[in-house]
Coordinates of C-alpha atoms in Angstrom, one line a residue:
M8 CA 10.8 15.9 -2.9
S9 CA 10.2 12.7 -4.7
K10 CA 13.1 10.8 -6.9
D11 CA 11.6 11.6 -10.6
G12 CA 14.5 10.8 -12.8
A13 CA 15.6 7.8 -14.8
F14 CA 18.9 7.7 -13.0
D15 CA 17.0 7.8 -9.8
L16 CA 14.9 4.8 -10.8
A17 CA 17.6 2.9 -12.2
S18 CA 19.8 3.5 -8.9
G19 CA 16.7 2.7 -6.6
V20 CA 15.9 -0.6 -8.1
G21 CA 16.8 -3.5 -5.2
G22 CA 16.8 -0.6 -2.5
K23 CA 19.8 -1.7 0.1
M24 CA 20.8 -5.0 -1.6
S25 CA 23.5 -4.9 -3.9
K26 CA 23.0 -4.8 -7.3
A27 CA 24.4 -8.1 -8.1
D28 CA 21.9 -9.6 -5.6
V29 CA 18.7 -7.9 -7.7
I30 CA 18.1 -10.9 -10.1
C31 CA 18.3 -13.4 -7.3
A32 CA 15.5 -11.6 -5.4
V33 CA 13.3 -11.0 -8.4
E34 CA 13.6 -15.0 -9.1
K35 CA 12.9 -15.8 -5.4
Y36 CA 10.2 -13.1 -5.3
E37 CA 8.4 -14.6 -8.4
K38 CA 8.6 -18.2 -7.2
Y39 CA 6.1 -17.2 -4.2
H40 CA 3.5 -16.5 -6.5
G41 CA 0.8 -18.9 -8.3
F42 CA 2.0 -17.8 -11.9
Y43 CA 5.2 -19.5 -10.8
G44 CA 4.1 -22.4 -9.2
G45 CA 4.1 -20.9 -5.5
E46 CA 1.2 -21.5 -2.8
K47 CA -0.7 -19.0 -1.0
E48 CA 0.5 -21.2 2.5
E49 CA 4.3 -20.3 1.5
R50 CA 3.6 -16.8 1.0
E51 CA 1.8 -16.4 4.2
A52 CA 4.8 -18.7 6.2
N53 CA 7.0 -16.3 4.8
Y54 CA 5.3 -12.9 4.4
T55 CA 8.5 -10.9 5.9
D56 CA 10.6 -12.0 3.1
M57 CA 8.2 -11.8 0.6
V58 CA 7.0 -8.3 1.1
N59 CA 10.8 -6.9 2.0
K60 CA 11.7 -8.3 -1.4
Y61 CA 8.7 -6.7 -3.2
Y62 CA 9.4 -3.5 -1.5
D63 CA 12.9 -3.4 -2.0
L64 CA 12.5 -3.9 -5.7
V65 CA 9.4 -1.8 -6.4
T66 CA 10.0 1.5 -4.4
S67 CA 11.8 3.4 -6.9
F68 CA 9.0 2.5 -9.5
Y69 CA 6.4 3.5 -7.2
E70 CA 8.2 7.0 -6.5
F71 CA 9.1 7.2 -10.3
G72 CA 5.6 6.8 -11.3
W73 CA 3.3 7.8 -8.4
G74 CA 5.1 10.4 -6.3
E75 CA 5.5 9.8 -2.6
C76 CA 1.7 8.4 -1.5
F77 CA 1.6 4.8 -3.0
H78 CA -2.3 4.6 -2.6
F79 CA -5.6 5.2 -4.9
A80 CA -8.6 7.6 -4.2
P81 CA -11.9 8.2 -5.2
R82 CA -11.7 11.1 -7.5
L83 CA -14.7 13.8 -7.9
T84 CA -15.3 15.1 -11.2
G85 CA -13.0 18.0 -12.1
E86 CA -10.5 17.1 -9.6
S87 CA -6.8 16.4 -10.6
F88 CA -5.4 13.0 -9.4
R89 CA -3.1 14.8 -6.7
E90 CA -6.1 16.6 -5.2
S91 CA -7.8 13.3 -4.7
I92 CA -4.8 11.6 -3.1
K93 CA -4.5 14.6 -0.7
R94 CA -8.5 14.6 0.2
H95 CA -8.3 10.9 0.8
E96 CA -5.9 11.2 3.3
H97 CA -7.8 14.2 5.0
F98 CA -10.9 12.3 5.0
L99 CA -9.2 9.8 7.1
A100 CA -7.8 12.1 9.5
L101 CA -11.4 13.9 9.7
Q102 CA -12.7 10.3 10.6
L103 CA -10.5 9.9 13.2
G104 CA -11.2 13.0 14.7
L105 CA -7.4 13.8 14.9
K106 CA -6.3 16.4 17.3
P107 CA -2.9 18.5 18.1
G108 CA -0.8 17.2 20.3
Q109 CA -2.1 13.5 19.7
K110 CA 0.2 10.5 19.3
V111 CA -0.8 8.6 16.2
L112 CA 0.4 5.4 14.6
D113 CA 0.6 4.9 10.8
V114 CA 0.9 1.0 10.1
G115 CA 2.8 -0.1 7.1
C116 CA 3.7 3.8 6.1
G117 CA 5.5 3.2 3.0
I118 CA 8.3 6.1 2.7
G119 CA 5.7 8.5 4.5
G120 CA 3.8 10.2 2.0
P121 CA 0.3 10.1 3.8
L122 CA 2.1 10.4 7.3
R123 CA 3.8 14.2 6.3
E124 CA 0.4 15.0 4.8
I125 CA -1.6 14.2 7.5
A126 CA 0.5 15.3 10.2
R127 CA 0.6 19.0 8.7
F128 CA -3.0 18.7 8.2
S129 CA -3.8 17.8 11.8
Y130 CA -1.0 19.0 13.7
T131 CA -0.3 15.9 15.1
S132 CA 2.8 13.8 15.9
I133 CA 2.9 10.6 13.8
T134 CA 5.0 7.2 14.1
G135 CA 5.3 5.6 10.8
L136 CA 5.9 1.5 11.2
N137 CA 7.6 0.0 8.5
N138 CA 9.7 -3.4 8.0
N139 CA 11.7 -2.3 5.3
S140 CA 14.6 -0.5 5.7
Y141 CA 15.1 1.1 2.4
Q142 CA 12.0 2.7 3.1
I143 CA 12.6 3.7 6.3
T144 CA 15.7 5.6 5.1
R145 CA 14.1 7.1 2.3
G146 CA 11.3 8.5 4.5
E147 CA 13.8 10.0 7.1
E148 CA 15.4 12.0 4.3
L149 CA 11.8 13.3 3.1
N150 CA 10.8 14.2 6.5
R151 CA 13.9 16.1 7.2
I152 CA 12.9 18.1 3.8
A153 CA 9.8 18.6 5.1
K154 CA 10.9 19.8 8.1
L155 CA 8.8 17.2 10.3
D156 CA 11.9 15.1 11.6
K157 CA 11.1 16.5 15.1
T158 CA 8.0 15.5 15.1
C159 CA 7.4 12.7 13.1
N160 CA 9.5 9.4 13.1
F161 CA 9.8 5.9 11.9
V162 CA 10.3 2.6 13.4
K163 CA 11.6 -0.4 11.9
G164 CA 9.1 -3.6 12.7
D165 CA 6.7 -6.2 11.8
F166 CA 3.0 -5.4 12.2
M167 CA 2.2 -9.0 13.4
K168 CA 4.7 -8.1 16.2
M169 CA 4.8 -4.3 16.9
P170 CA 7.7 -3.0 19.0
F171 CA 5.6 -0.7 21.2
E172 CA 4.0 -1.1 24.5
D173 CA 0.3 -1.5 25.2
N174 CA -2.2 1.1 25.1
T175 CA 0.5 3.3 23.4
F176 CA -1.7 5.3 20.7
D177 CA -4.2 7.9 20.8
A178 CA -5.0 6.9 17.0
I179 CA -4.0 4.3 14.5
Y180 CA -4.3 4.2 10.8
A181 CA -3.7 2.4 7.7
I182 CA -3.7 3.0 4.1
E183 CA -3.9 0.0 1.8
A184 CA -1.2 -1.5 3.9
T185 CA -2.6 -4.3 6.2
C186 CA -3.7 -6.2 3.3
H187 CA 0.1 -7.5 3.3
A188 CA -0.4 -9.4 6.5
P189 CA -0.5 -13.2 6.4
D190 CA -3.3 -13.1 9.0
A191 CA -5.8 -10.2 9.2
Y192 CA -7.0 -11.1 12.6
G193 CA -3.0 -11.4 13.9
C194 CA -2.6 -7.9 12.6
F195 CA -5.4 -6.1 13.8
K196 CA -5.0 -7.8 17.3
E197 CA -1.9 -6.2 17.5
I198 CA -3.5 -2.7 16.3
Y199 CA -6.0 -3.5 19.2
R200 CA -3.4 -3.8 21.9
V201 CA -1.1 -0.7 21.1
L202 CA -4.2 1.5 20.9
K203 CA -5.5 3.2 23.8
P204 CA -8.9 1.8 25.1
G205 CA -11.9 3.9 23.6
Q206 CA -9.9 5.3 20.9
H207 CA -10.1 4.8 17.0
F208 CA -8.5 2.9 14.4
A209 CA -9.1 3.5 10.6
A210 CA -8.1 2.3 7.3
Y211 CA -8.5 2.0 3.6
E212 CA -8.0 -1.9 2.8
W213 CA -7.8 -4.0 -0.5
C214 CA -10.4 -6.7 -0.7
L215 CA -12.7 -8.7 -3.0
T216 CA -15.9 -7.5 -3.4
N217 CA -19.3 -9.4 -2.9
S218 CA -19.2 -9.7 -6.8
F219 CA -15.8 -11.9 -6.6
N220 CA -16.9 -15.5 -7.3
P221 CA -14.1 -18.2 -6.3
N222 CA -15.1 -20.4 -9.0
N223 CA -14.9 -18.2 -11.8
Q224 CA -11.3 -18.6 -13.5
D225 CA -11.3 -15.3 -14.8
H226 CA -11.8 -13.7 -11.4
Q227 CA -9.2 -16.0 -9.9
R228 CA -6.6 -15.0 -12.7
I229 CA -7.1 -11.3 -11.8
K230 CA -6.7 -12.2 -8.3
A231 CA -3.2 -13.7 -8.9
E232 CA -2.5 -10.8 -11.2
I233 CA -2.9 -8.3 -8.6
E234 CA -1.1 -10.3 -5.9
I235 CA 2.2 -11.0 -7.8
G236 CA 2.2 -7.6 -8.7
S237 CA 1.3 -6.0 -5.3
G238 CA 3.2 -8.4 -3.1
L239 CA 0.4 -9.9 -1.3
P240 CA 0.0 -13.2 0.5
D241 CA -3.6 -13.5 -0.2
I242 CA -6.5 -10.7 -1.0
K243 CA -9.5 -11.4 1.8
T244 CA -13.0 -10.7 1.3
I245 CA -15.0 -7.6 2.8
G246 CA -16.8 -10.1 5.1
K247 CA -13.3 -11.7 6.3
C248 CA -12.0 -8.2 6.6
L249 CA -15.0 -7.1 9.4
E250 CA -15.0 -10.7 10.6
A251 CA -11.2 -10.3 11.8
L252 CA -11.6 -6.6 12.9
K253 CA -14.5 -7.9 15.4
E254 CA -12.6 -11.2 16.5
A255 CA -9.9 -8.7 17.5
G256 CA -11.7 -7.2 19.9
F257 CA -12.8 -4.1 17.9
E258 CA -16.6 -2.3 17.8
V259 CA -17.2 -1.6 14.0
I260 CA -18.6 1.7 13.8
W261 CA -19.1 2.0 10.0
G262 CA -17.7 0.7 6.6
K263 CA -18.1 1.2 3.3
D264 CA -16.2 0.5 -0.3
L265 CA -15.8 4.0 -1.2
A266 CA -15.3 2.8 -4.8
E267 CA -19.1 2.5 -5.0
D268 CA -19.6 6.1 -5.2
S269 CA -16.6 7.8 -7.1
P270 CA -17.6 9.9 -9.8
V271 CA -14.4 9.1 -11.5
P272 CA -13.2 5.2 -11.4
W273 CA -10.4 4.7 -8.8
Y274 CA -8.5 2.8 -11.6
L275 CA -8.6 5.5 -14.3
P276 CA -4.9 6.5 -13.6
L277 CA -3.7 3.0 -15.0
D278 CA -6.5 2.7 -17.6
G279 CA -4.9 1.8 -21.3
G280 CA -7.7 3.9 -22.8
Q281 CA -7.1 7.2 -20.8
F282 CA -4.4 9.9 -21.1
S283 CA -3.3 12.2 -18.6
I284 CA -0.2 14.9 -18.7
T285 CA -0.4 15.5 -15.0
N286 CA -0.2 11.9 -14.3
F287 CA 1.4 10.2 -17.5
R288 CA 4.0 7.7 -15.7
A289 CA 1.4 6.1 -14.3
T290 CA -0.9 5.9 -17.5
A291 CA -0.7 2.8 -20.0
I292 CA 1.2 4.8 -22.6
G293 CA 3.8 6.1 -19.5
R294 CA 4.3 2.7 -18.3
C295 CA 5.5 1.7 -22.0
V296 CA 7.8 4.4 -21.9
T297 CA 9.0 3.3 -18.6
K298 CA 9.1 -0.1 -19.8
Y299 CA 11.6 0.5 -22.8
M300 CA 13.5 3.2 -20.6
V301 CA 14.5 0.5 -18.0
R302 CA 15.0 -2.0 -20.3
A303 CA 17.9 0.2 -22.2
L304 CA 19.2 1.3 -18.5
E305 CA 19.7 -2.6 -18.0
Y306 CA 21.4 -3.0 -21.1
I307 CA 24.0 -0.5 -20.4
R308 CA 24.1 -1.7 -16.8
L309 CA 23.0 1.7 -15.1
A310 CA 20.3 -0.5 -13.6
P311 CA 20.6 -3.8 -12.0
K312 CA 19.9 -7.2 -14.1
G313 CA 16.2 -7.7 -13.4
S314 CA 15.1 -4.6 -13.6
E315 CA 12.9 -4.9 -16.4
R316 CA 11.4 -8.2 -14.8
V317 CA 10.4 -5.8 -11.9
Q318 CA 8.7 -3.8 -14.3
N319 CA 6.8 -6.6 -15.9
F320 CA 5.3 -8.0 -12.7
L321 CA 3.9 -4.2 -12.0
E322 CA 2.6 -4.0 -15.1
Q323 CA 0.9 -7.5 -14.5
A324 CA -0.5 -5.8 -11.4
A325 CA -1.6 -2.7 -12.9
Q326 CA -3.6 -4.9 -15.7
G327 CA -5.1 -7.2 -13.1
L328 CA -6.4 -4.1 -10.9
V329 CA -7.7 -2.6 -14.2
E330 CA -9.9 -5.5 -15.0
G331 CA -10.6 -6.1 -11.4
G332 CA -12.1 -2.6 -10.9
K333 CA -14.0 -2.5 -14.0
K334 CA -15.6 -5.9 -13.2
E335 CA -16.1 -4.5 -9.6
V336 CA -14.6 -7.8 -8.1
M337 CA -12.1 -6.0 -6.0
T338 CA -11.5 -2.5 -4.3
P339 CA -8.6 -0.7 -2.7
M340 CA -10.5 1.2 -0.7
Y341 CA -12.6 -0.7 1.6
F342 CA -13.1 2.0 4.6
F343 CA -13.8 1.1 7.8
L344 CA -13.8 3.0 11.2
V345 CA -13.5 1.1 14.2
R346 CA -13.3 1.6 17.9
K347 CA -11.4 0.0 21.2
P348 CA -13.6 -0.4 23.5
L349 CA -12.8 1.4 27.1
S350 CA -13.3 -2.0 28.8
S351 CA -13.6 -5.6 28.0
G352 CA -17.4 -5.6 29.4
E353 CA -18.3 -2.4 27.5

């Protein structure tokens, strides 16, 4: 089950690092980003350190406010947030045509919430690839609780240099994860390498839409807010994403921004004008309550120094995501399904 208490949140900030090191990690992480003078080139060159620090710092916040599945979803009228998350994961499994007994890879799996849901739904064996030790430890614990530790596992590794042989997996997916890659082509090329010929890769990707104007300072501010609060080196456009997939060797079967047809806006759980009992902690009011709770926990030293600053940059991301969603300049759910040809000449 998710860690949902105040003590769990406080004790989890920083992951496996010592509590005394949290403030130093916060300061170093902040300096990677434009709001603090950081450059895109530095974020890309040091993406492993940046993303690891980010997830060490924020995982307990994510689990406290969002549950085990760290992603958005298109939502139907009358559908709860939790139901939409499950349906989004099932849609991915159905698009891949997953079958019992297949060997599947989840690239950038977090603590494994989608991995467990898709494994139960499809009766497949899923390996979660993650480069963050704290998230893997937490995911293994949750797999044991769900009694999936015999069929699903986690591997520590960088998705730019995967620790797998060529042509290993029957299917591969990524849910809002490969946006952390410093180089989309390099990441997709590795996925191509470990996928069996003739098989499929599907993903939900964070992308800038065609409405994004790089010369618009407001759009650039929104982009920067999302990047610092989400551990991203640089958000790419939909066009660049598709270009990288094709360059890596994939045949694009179809792609679509699923946010376009969502009856309920994907950013609604974060919107300050909305209130939800079932997803209270993710709402603006819930995040405000969390902010003051974290401040109090830090003051009495139950939470390490720097915890409130982590909550602050997560709030910055929430505001950027809502604004980016309303202005339709960013989507967290550009879906694509691609295929690795049976041979290079196919």
